[in-house]
Amino acid sequence: MPVRHMKESSEQHLVIKTHMQNSMNQPQKHHKPALNGKGTSPQTLQESSNTKPQNQTSPPAKNRGRRRGRGGRKSDQGDACMRPSSRPCTVAHKPVLNPTGDLLANASKGLIENGKNVCEMEMGPGFPTSSKSLSLAPRPGYGQVGTKCIVKANHFLAELPDKDLNHYDVTITPEVASKTMNRAIMAELVRLYKESDLGMRLPAYDGRKSLYTAGELPFARKEFIIKLIDEEDGINGPKRGREYKVVIKFVARANMYHLGQFLAGKRADAPQETLQIFDIVLRELSSKRYCPVGRSFFSPDIRAPQRLGDGLESWCGFYQSIRPTQMGLSLNIDMASAAFIEPLPVIEFVAQLLGKDILSRPLSDSDRVKIKKGLRGVKVEVTHRGSVRRKYRVSGLTSQPTRELVFPVDENSTMKSVIEYFQEMYGFTIQHSHLPCLQVGNQKKANYLPMEACKIVEGQRYTKRLNERQITALLRVTCQRPRDRENDILQTVQHNAYNQDPYAKEFGIKISEKLASVEARILPAPWLKYHETGKEKDCLPQVGQWNMMNKKMINGMTVSRWACINFSRSVQESVARGFCNELAQMCQVSGMEFNSEPVIPIYNARPEHVEKALKHVYHASTNRAKAKELELLLAILPDNNGSLYGDLKRICETDLGIISQCCLSKHVFKISKQYLANLSLKINVKMGGRNTVLLDAISCRIPLVSDIPTIIFGADVTHPENGEDSSPSIAAVVASQDWPEVTKYAGLVCAQAHRQELIQDLYKTWQDPVRGAVSGGMIRDLLISFRKATGQKPLRIIFYRDGVSEGQFYQVLLYELDAIRKACASLEPNYQPPVTFIVVQKRHHTRLFANNHRDRNSTDKSGNILPGTVVDSKICHPTEFDFYLCSHAGIQGTSRPAHYHVLWDENNFTADGIQSLTNNLCYTYARCTRSVSVGKSCGQ
């Protein structure tokens, strides 16, 4: 496996591992610890940093030198020398490193005496090995820091019923795969037997195996025979009725006492089955009224659909979920939008899909492929039979035009053309016989339907990838100001009329129609430190933003050898040259040493020759600079550049080893000072510099970070899009490298098994032919890098984990915390710094609104709540340690607060401590002068 390179920077530099053998083919090996005395000798952090696995191959010498030489700071990857800006804090009880970097006896004793659960080689004392014995971190109290205020949340209080709720198992024979069909069967059963066999009960059904009632049914087990007309029967012959046997059997009574105890904070385990009953009951009526997609419901009647292009349209809808909170059960309602296939005649849909007239021109082979992809799996209904609207699912497209299609009509293989059949059978004359037919049914018995005789069935969600134009159109529809979104949510609740809902009435559930009022606090923004030579040495952000005027980067880098390549035909050489001059001046003004002249003149190239052009510029620059490597490549791209950006980055990062900065031609023509300033920030951090640091970090005033060497990790996994069945998932981990400032980060990227959420490469072992068991992994590598950069080993770990759903909390915590501990133990015996493990969630539906939208002091320019707004009561978990934090100022639409859930805390953070730290980290994002929604270490 090739060596992974790490580039230290205040931005994450992610280096892709091209091989996936260890991460994908040997997942079990990740659990094997490298035990002392079993094949390896104990290694200290310092010793490990100079050791490479024998079975790894080093990259070419030129790449090693190039990465080492970026920014002229060879110490980044070499000896662990201390830099002025990375000095250790001088505070009382500062841990002392001995010259060899061995165990910090004093610090370890201090941690043990303070009860921080320092664990042994395998697992810490008290750490469970399964989720059954695992309890998540309890809330240590509530935060007090900040200016108190009131906000409104899109949570609606649900009163608990005083009825017995019962669970029944449902078995339908023959088995039906479609939830829609299951619901139709059960709806018919309730219609026929509600007043008799069901004892007037109105049950709620989940569409699969579970039925719920308020009060018992008159039986413990009963069979029913239900006959339904099959609407999607074959083309030939009348509709047929199909019989189903339905068996309903009593399972259990819901434990309402357990739910009450949990909501009161007297029990830590949530009764998930009971919560699920309320969720299903409140979704029952909406499932009949609207088109359900996941936890959301959509309808063209909620708001008029908007065209997205290529035969798609956006539907408005709402998200609905029942949640346990400190105020009791809460119904979370939010607005939603999704792309649906427009219910057009198929010919019109195809014309939109191809973007051309298809009635007068023949179709090309590429047109047929596009039509086939666009219509495969789509439901259509026939329009040539008057009121009879049979529905079919498209399975393919004929390769021949309709006029050439014939098929056998009897057992004697008498052949008849499709045109003759439709004329004789239905009196339907096919007008556009040059078009192919749709194929419906299976391959063995495919039936033909002329395009002009079909219309797309309404209510089909589009699940494939949208193009950029469609995404822009969809965002335009979904982007709502906070006041408008709040009003739409309230209207949705009123329109759904939950208190009039027959299912809610049956089960005794009452839903408030008022948004929850929640106490919140606005955390102060942190002071930021800039270079002493600037007119302004520090600054206090206002409403989540600031600027670079009169300021200089705290660590400005040197760029001596750079080049520019122009892929845009519309940008003339003189324009490109003027832009480069302006950018060089901005970099100099901002605090960088930036050469005013490129190594070679600006090189013009065509996008289709990207690889050839990049290699030419690289070699020409190296020759001109007398074998010195190119430090930076500026690339001017067309505004619509397709795959050019991705190709350029891939070649620069993985082949040539060049740092690149891309600019769109529209910005090159405009030359905005703000744009140039942002580019200079990006370039500086890519070169290994830092733009700003937290003043409290330099002054050693960050609780549980400044006192002892602390490393802050951020981790996330990106999964392939829907429809991508084989592409790997990509795991990324970053870690701070400059304690006490926690501003500079190194990053690693690794491919792993398809849609695998657990990060496989956090820690791993493999067998080396010479040395036996060898340890590695991203956590281990980043710990070693921290030791090199700071001269000290981390004595505390804070791990922010992005993108984990609630259902995966226990699994991810058990696996990844174990990997962190094994990575630490593999470096030194008994080296186990305490860990705080925090999950960051952005894909939730809680929104916070200002209590008074007219009060300008309580909102930002976009009408959103102020940056720094934190909520840890009422709408949060009844017992666990979580909070909502809106750390950024809104630009457009409604801000989404990040939800932080502390799963494991051996550092004993207070609520104020973790909330303030998290908010402050959101001001260290290097690419702009704004606070961001999720801090750099938290997944940005």
mmCIF file of C-alpha atoms in Angstrom, residues 288 390 410 624 838:
data_model
loop_
_atom_site.group_PDB
_atom_site.id
_atom_site.type_symbol
_atom_site.label_atom_id
_atom_site.label_comp_id
_atom_site.label_asym_id
_atom_site.label_seq_id
_atom_site.Cartn_x
_atom_site.Cartn_y
_atom_site.Cartn_z
ATOM 1 C CA LYS A 288 -53.570 8.529 2.300
ATOM 2 C CA ARG A 390 -54.306 0.995 -17.241
ATOM 3 C CA ASP A 410 -52.109 -16.447 -31.789
ATOM 4 C CA ARG A 624 12.967 27.719 -16.378
ATOM 5 C CA ILE A 838 -19.133 14.270 19.623
#
